[in-house]
XYZ file of C-alpha atoms in Angstrom:
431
model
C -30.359 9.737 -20.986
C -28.831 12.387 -22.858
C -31.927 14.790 -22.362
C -32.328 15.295 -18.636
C -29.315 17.374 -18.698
C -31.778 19.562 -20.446
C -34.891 18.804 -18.963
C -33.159 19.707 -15.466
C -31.338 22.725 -16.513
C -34.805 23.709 -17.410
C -36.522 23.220 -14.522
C -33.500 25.107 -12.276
C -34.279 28.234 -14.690
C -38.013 28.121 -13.554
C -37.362 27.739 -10.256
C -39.092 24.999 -10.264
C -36.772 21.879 -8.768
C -37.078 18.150 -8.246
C -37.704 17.786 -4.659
C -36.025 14.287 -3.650
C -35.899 13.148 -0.065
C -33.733 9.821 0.991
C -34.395 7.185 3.529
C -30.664 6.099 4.823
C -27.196 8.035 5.342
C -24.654 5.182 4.537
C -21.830 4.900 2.253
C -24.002 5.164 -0.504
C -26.213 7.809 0.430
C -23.532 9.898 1.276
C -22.295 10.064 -2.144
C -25.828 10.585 -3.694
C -26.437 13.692 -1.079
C -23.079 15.222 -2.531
C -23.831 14.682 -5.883
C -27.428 15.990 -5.787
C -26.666 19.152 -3.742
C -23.217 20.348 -5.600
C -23.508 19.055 -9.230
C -26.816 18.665 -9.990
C -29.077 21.605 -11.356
C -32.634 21.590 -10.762
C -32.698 19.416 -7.879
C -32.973 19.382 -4.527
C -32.421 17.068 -1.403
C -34.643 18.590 1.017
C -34.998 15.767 3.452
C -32.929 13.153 4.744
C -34.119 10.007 7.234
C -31.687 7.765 9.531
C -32.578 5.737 12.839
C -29.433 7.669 13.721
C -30.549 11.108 12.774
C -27.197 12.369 13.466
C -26.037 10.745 10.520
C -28.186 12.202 8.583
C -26.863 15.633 10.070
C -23.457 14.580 8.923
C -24.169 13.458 5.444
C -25.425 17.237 4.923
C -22.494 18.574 6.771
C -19.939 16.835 4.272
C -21.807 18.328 1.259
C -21.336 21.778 2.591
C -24.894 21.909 4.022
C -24.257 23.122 8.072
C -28.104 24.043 8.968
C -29.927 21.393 8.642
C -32.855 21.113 11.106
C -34.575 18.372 12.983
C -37.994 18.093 12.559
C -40.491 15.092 13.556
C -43.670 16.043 12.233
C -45.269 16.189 8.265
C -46.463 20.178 8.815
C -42.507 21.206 10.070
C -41.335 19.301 7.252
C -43.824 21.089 4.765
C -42.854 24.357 6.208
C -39.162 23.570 5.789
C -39.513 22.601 2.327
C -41.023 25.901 1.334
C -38.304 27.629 3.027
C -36.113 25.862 1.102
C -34.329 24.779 4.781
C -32.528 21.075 4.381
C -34.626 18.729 6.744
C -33.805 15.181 8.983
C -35.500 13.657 10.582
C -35.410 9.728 12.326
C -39.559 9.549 11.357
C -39.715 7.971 7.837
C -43.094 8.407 7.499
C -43.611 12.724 7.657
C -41.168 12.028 4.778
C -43.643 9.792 2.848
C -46.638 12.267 4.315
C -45.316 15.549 3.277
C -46.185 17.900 0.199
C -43.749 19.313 -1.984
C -41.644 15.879 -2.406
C -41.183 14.407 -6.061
C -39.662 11.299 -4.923
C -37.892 9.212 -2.342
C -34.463 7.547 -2.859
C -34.424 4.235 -0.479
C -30.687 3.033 0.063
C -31.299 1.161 3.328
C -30.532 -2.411 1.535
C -33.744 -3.201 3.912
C -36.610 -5.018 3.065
C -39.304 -5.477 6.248
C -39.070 -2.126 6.822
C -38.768 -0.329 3.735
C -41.575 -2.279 2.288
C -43.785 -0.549 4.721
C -41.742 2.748 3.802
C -42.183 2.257 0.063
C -46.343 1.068 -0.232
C -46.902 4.328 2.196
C -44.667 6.585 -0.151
C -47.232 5.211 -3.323
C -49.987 6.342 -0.916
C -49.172 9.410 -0.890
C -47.861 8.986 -4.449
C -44.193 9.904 -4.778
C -42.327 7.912 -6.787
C -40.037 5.641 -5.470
C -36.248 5.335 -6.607
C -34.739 2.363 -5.445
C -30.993 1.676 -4.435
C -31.920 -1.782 -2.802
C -31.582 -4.794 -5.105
C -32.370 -6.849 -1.898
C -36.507 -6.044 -1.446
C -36.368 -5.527 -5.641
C -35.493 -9.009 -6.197
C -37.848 -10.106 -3.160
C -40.581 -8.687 -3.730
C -40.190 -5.890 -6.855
C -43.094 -7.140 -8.844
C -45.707 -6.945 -6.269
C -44.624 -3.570 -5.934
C -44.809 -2.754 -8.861
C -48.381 -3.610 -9.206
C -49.301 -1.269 -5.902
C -47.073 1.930 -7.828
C -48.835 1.330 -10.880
C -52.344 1.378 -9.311
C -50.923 4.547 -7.418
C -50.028 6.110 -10.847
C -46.213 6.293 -9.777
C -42.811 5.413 -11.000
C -40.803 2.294 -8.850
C -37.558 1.768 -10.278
C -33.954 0.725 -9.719
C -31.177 3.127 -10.313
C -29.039 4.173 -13.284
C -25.423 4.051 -12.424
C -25.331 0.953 -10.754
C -24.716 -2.284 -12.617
C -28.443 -3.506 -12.880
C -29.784 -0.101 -14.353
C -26.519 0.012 -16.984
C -27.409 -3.253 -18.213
C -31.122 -2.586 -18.830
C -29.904 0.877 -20.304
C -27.476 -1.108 -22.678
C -29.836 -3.663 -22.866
C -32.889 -0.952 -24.445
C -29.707 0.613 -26.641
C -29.333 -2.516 -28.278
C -32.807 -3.578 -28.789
C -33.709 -0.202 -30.098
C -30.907 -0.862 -33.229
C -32.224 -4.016 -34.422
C -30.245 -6.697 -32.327
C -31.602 -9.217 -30.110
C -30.660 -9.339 -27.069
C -29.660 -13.065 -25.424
C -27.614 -12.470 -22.541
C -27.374 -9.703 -20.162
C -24.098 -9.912 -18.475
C -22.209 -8.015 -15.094
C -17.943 -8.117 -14.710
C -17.210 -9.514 -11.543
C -13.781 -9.125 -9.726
C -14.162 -11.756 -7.194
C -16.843 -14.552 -6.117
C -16.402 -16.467 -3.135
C -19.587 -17.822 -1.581
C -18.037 -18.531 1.624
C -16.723 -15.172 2.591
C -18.087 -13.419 6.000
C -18.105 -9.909 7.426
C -14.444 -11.202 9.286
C -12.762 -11.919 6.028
C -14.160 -8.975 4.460
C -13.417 -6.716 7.508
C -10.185 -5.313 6.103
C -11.249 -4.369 2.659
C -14.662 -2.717 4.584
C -12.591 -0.414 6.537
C -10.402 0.537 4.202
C -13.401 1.904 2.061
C -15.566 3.018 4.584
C -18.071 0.695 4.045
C -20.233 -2.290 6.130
C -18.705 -5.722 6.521
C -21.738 -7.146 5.539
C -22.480 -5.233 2.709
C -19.189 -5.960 1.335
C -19.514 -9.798 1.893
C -22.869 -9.678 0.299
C -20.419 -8.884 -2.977
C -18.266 -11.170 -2.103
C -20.547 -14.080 -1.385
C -22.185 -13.599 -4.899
C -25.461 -12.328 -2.566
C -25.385 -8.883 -4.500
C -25.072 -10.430 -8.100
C -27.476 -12.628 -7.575
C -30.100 -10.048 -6.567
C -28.806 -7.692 -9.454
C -29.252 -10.169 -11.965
C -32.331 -11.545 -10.982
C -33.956 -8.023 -11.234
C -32.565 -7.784 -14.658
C -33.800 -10.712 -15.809
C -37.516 -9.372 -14.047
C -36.790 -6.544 -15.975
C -36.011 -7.824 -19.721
C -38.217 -11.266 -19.547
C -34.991 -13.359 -19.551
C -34.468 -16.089 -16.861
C -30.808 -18.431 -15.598
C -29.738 -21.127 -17.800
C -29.173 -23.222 -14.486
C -29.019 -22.409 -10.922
C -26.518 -20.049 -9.492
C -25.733 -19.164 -13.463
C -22.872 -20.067 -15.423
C -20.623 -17.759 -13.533
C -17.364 -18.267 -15.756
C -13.966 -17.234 -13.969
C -11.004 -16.313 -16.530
C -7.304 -15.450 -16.355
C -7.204 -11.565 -14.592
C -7.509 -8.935 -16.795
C -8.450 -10.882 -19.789
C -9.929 -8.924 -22.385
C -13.899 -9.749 -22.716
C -14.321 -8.877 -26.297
C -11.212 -11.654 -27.011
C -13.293 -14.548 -25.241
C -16.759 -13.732 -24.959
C -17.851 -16.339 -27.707
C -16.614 -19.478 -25.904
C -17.692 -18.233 -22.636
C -21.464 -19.710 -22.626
C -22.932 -22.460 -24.403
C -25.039 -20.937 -27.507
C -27.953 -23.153 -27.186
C -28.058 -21.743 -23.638
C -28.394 -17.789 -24.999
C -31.051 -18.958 -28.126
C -33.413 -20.122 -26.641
C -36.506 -17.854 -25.098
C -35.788 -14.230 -24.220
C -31.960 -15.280 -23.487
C -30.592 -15.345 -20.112
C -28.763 -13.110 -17.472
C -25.129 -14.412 -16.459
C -21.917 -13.066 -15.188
C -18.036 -13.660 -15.571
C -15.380 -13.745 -13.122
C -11.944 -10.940 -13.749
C -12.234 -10.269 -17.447
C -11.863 -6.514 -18.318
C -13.655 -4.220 -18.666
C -14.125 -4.708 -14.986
C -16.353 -3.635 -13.169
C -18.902 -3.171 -16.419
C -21.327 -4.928 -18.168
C -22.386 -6.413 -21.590
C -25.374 -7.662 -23.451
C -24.704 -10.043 -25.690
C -27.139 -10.167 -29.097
C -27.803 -11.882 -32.281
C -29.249 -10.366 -35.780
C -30.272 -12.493 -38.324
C -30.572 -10.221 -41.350
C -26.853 -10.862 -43.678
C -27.111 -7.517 -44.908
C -26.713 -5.759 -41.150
C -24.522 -8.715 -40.242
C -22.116 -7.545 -43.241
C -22.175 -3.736 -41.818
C -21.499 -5.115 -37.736
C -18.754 -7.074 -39.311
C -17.499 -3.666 -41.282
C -17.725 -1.879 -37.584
C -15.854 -4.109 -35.886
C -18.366 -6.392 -34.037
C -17.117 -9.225 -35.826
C -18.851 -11.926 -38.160
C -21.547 -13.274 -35.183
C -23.272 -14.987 -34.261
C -23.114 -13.177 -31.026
C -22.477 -9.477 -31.023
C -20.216 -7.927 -27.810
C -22.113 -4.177 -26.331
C -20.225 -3.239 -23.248
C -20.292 -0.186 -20.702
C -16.732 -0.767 -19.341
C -17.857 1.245 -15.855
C -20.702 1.868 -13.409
C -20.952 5.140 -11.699
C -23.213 3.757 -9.145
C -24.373 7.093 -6.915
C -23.030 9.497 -9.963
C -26.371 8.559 -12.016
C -28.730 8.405 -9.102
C -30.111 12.115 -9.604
C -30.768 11.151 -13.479
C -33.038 8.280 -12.495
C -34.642 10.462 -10.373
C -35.270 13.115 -13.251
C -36.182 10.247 -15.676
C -39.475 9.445 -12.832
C -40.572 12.333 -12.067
C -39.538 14.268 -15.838
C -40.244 11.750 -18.144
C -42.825 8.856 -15.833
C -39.647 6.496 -17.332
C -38.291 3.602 -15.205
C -34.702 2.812 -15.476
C -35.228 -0.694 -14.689
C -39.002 -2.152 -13.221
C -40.469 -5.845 -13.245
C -42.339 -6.072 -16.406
C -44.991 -8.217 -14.856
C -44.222 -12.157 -12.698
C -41.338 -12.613 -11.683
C -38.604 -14.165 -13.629
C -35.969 -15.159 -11.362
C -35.934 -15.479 -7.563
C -32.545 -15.168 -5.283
C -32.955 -18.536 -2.751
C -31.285 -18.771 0.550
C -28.115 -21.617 0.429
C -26.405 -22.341 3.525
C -22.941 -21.244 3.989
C -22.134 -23.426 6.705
C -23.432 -26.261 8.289
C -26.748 -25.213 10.036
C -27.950 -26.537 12.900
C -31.438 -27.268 14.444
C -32.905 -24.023 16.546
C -29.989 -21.136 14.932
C -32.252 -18.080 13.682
C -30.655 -17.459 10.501
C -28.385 -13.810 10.434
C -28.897 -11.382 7.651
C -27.412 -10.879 3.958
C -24.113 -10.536 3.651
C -23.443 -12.648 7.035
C -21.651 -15.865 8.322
C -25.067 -18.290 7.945
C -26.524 -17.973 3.856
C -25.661 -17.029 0.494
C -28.071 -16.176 -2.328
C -28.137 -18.105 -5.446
C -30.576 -17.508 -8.926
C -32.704 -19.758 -9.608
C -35.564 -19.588 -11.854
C -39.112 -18.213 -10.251
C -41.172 -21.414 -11.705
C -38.700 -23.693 -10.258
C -38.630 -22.376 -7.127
C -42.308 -22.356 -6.512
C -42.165 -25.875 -7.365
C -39.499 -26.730 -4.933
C -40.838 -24.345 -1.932
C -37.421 -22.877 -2.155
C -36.763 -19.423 0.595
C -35.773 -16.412 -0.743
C -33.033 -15.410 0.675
C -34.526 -11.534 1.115
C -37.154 -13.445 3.730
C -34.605 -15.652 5.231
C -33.048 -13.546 8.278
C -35.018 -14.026 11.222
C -35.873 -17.525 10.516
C -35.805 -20.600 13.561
C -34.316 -23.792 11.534
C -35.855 -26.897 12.082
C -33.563 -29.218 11.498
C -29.339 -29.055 10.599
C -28.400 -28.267 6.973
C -25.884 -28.950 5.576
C -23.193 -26.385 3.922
C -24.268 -25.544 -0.004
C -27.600 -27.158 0.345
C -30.662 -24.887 -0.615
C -32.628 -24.033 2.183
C -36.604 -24.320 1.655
C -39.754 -22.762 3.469
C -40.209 -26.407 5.296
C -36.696 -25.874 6.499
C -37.742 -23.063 8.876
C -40.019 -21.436 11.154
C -40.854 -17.753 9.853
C -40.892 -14.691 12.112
C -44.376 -14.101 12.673
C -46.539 -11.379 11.384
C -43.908 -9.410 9.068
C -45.130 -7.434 5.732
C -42.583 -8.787 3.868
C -43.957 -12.527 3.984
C -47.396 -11.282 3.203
C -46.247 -9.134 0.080
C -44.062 -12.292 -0.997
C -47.448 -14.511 -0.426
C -49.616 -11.921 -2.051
C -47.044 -11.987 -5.140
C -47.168 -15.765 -5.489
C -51.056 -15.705 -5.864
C -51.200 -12.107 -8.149
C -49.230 -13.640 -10.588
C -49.984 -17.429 -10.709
């Protein structure tokens, strides 16, 4: 989005900023908080949320920031704001409440409780910029629906692999070439990882276990693709996705026509995938099709080769680097970097990691108990599959066994939590 440079330089000349607040201070919103406050002009962070709130004190100390004040009520905040005095607070809601915000960046990976966070944030209408593929892929289209009847932007975030695919993905629709695959690099996929293998590799980047095994456990590419494919109309070829593992370091552009069956990526509005340690890791690609021979001839001439699939690739993701553009491109422009377009596409189902046994409640993503697998959303209506973004909390009723897909008559739900009821009220909005 070459022109919110602009638009953004613009608004820091009329004094006149983007007022953002977040809700989290983890690895991830640590980095966005830096990037806002020292290399982004016309922008401000002028509120920050944690359970902890002296993280949130912290992630405004490492960006320079050394007076940031407490405050627990909507008028303190206000008055902060206009004093341009950096706020945190551990009540979410004077966050949602207050005047003078744009929009809210959610990087909690949550989902009961930022669903609650995010409908009240459309009540008071701020736009909503999402670093949580988790409640996205849950429940993103209902959610939609409520920000568009609030007249506000819900999106997922340039930077991180989802939103460079969809911005890849609009690139090449807008020169002529249909899309059929959307496609994320992978470096590793192991579905029985846990936050003890992935301990090591946590602490050496600073980061949660779990978070990490959600990568590792194909949790996270699952969710990512599945709100890609929400996003673009596409759906899986076949559950869990072709997921294609080649030699390390192999050169996507050399193999990317034998990776997928073509009858797979032809038919429909094409499919979302992945692949396993090719290069340009960790990127993505869209692979398309154009079925005039003249512009075939000129692809050929640049180098795209003679079809019939066509290679785009972004050979990085900059994750928390592009969140303050997506924010800009909401509250600038009222443009999404990635939203449902309507029903869901593809859902992320709960599949048992281990053997599961009769009366265990059922830990969260990125844990020892589930993994999350695409499937497509028709097909797991039909087979009452659970979402694995609903799935923690739940009593089983009776042992499963390791790799078999859980479904809703395999558990007992926690009673009386938001996120079931959006996830019901989806099912009937859109069927």
């Amino acid at each position: 989005m070459v022109i919110v440079d602009t638009a953004l330089k613009k608004r820091e000349s009329e004094n006149n900023p983007v007022k953002v607040a977040m809700i989290g201070a983890g690895f991830m919103a640590r980095g966005i908080a830096n990037q806002i406050i020292n290399s982004v002009p016309g922008m401000d962070l002028v509120a920050i949320f944690n359970r902890n709130v002296e993280r949130a004190g912290e992630v405004y100390l490492e960006t320079g920031i050394e007076d940031s004040v407490y405050t627990s009520s909507t008028s303190e905040l206000e008055e902060n704001i206009r004093n341009k005095r950096c706020s945190i607070t551990d009540n979410a809601d004077i966050i949602c409440e207050a005047d003078g915000i744009d929009a809210i960046i959610e990087v909690t990976g949550a989902i009961e409780f930022s669903a609650r966070i995010i409908l009240k944030a459309f009540e008071y209408k701020k736009h909503v910029i999402l670093m949580n593929a988790e409640i996205d892929g849950t429940i993103g289209p209902i959610l939609k629906v409520y920000a568009d009847k609030a007249g506000v932007i819900v999106t997922n975030v340039d930077g991180d692999q989802p939103g460079v695919e969809m911005n890849l993905y609009r690139f090449v629709k807008s020169i002529g070439v249909k899309p059929v695959l959307c496609g994320n690099i992978k470096g590793l996929h192991d579905p029985y990882r846990n936050p003890t293998t992935q301990e090591g590799f946590a602490k050496q980047w600073k980061q949660n276990p779990r978070m990490v095994t959600s990568f590792a456990d194909g949790t996270k590419i699952s969710f990512e693709q599945a709100i890609v494919a929400n996003g673009t109309g596409m759906k899986v070829a076949k559950r869990g996705m072709f997921g294609p593992t080649v030699a390390s370091g192999t050169p996507l552009k050399d193999i990317f026509q034998n990776l997928y069956p073509l009858e797979a990526l032809l038919e429909g509005e094409g499919i979302v995938d992945y692949v396993v340690a090719a290069e340009p890791g960790p990127g993505v690609f869209v692979l398309g099709t154009h079925d005039d021979p003249k512009q075939q001839h000129y692809l050929n001439l640049y180098k795209l080769g003679t079809g019939p699939l066509y290679l785009f690739y972004t050979p990085y993701h900059l994750c928390h680097f592009e969140v303050p553009l997506t924010v800009a491109r909401a509250v600038i422009f009222n443009d999404a970097a990635l939203a449902p377009l309507g029903k869901p596409m593809v859902d992320v189902v709960a599949t048992a990691k281990i053997d599961l046994k009769a009366g265990e409640k059922i830990d969260d993503l990125g844990g020892y108990m589930t993994y999350g697998l695409c499937e497509n959303y028709e097909t797991s209506l039909e087979e009452n599959l659970l979402p694995i973004g609903l799935a923690e909390g739940c009593i089983l009723k009776h042992d499963v066994a390791k790799d078999t897909v859980l479904t809703y008559s395999d558990v007992i739900l926690p009673s009386d939590r938001l996120c079931d009821k959006l996830r019901a009220e989806q099912v009937a909005y859109f069927n």
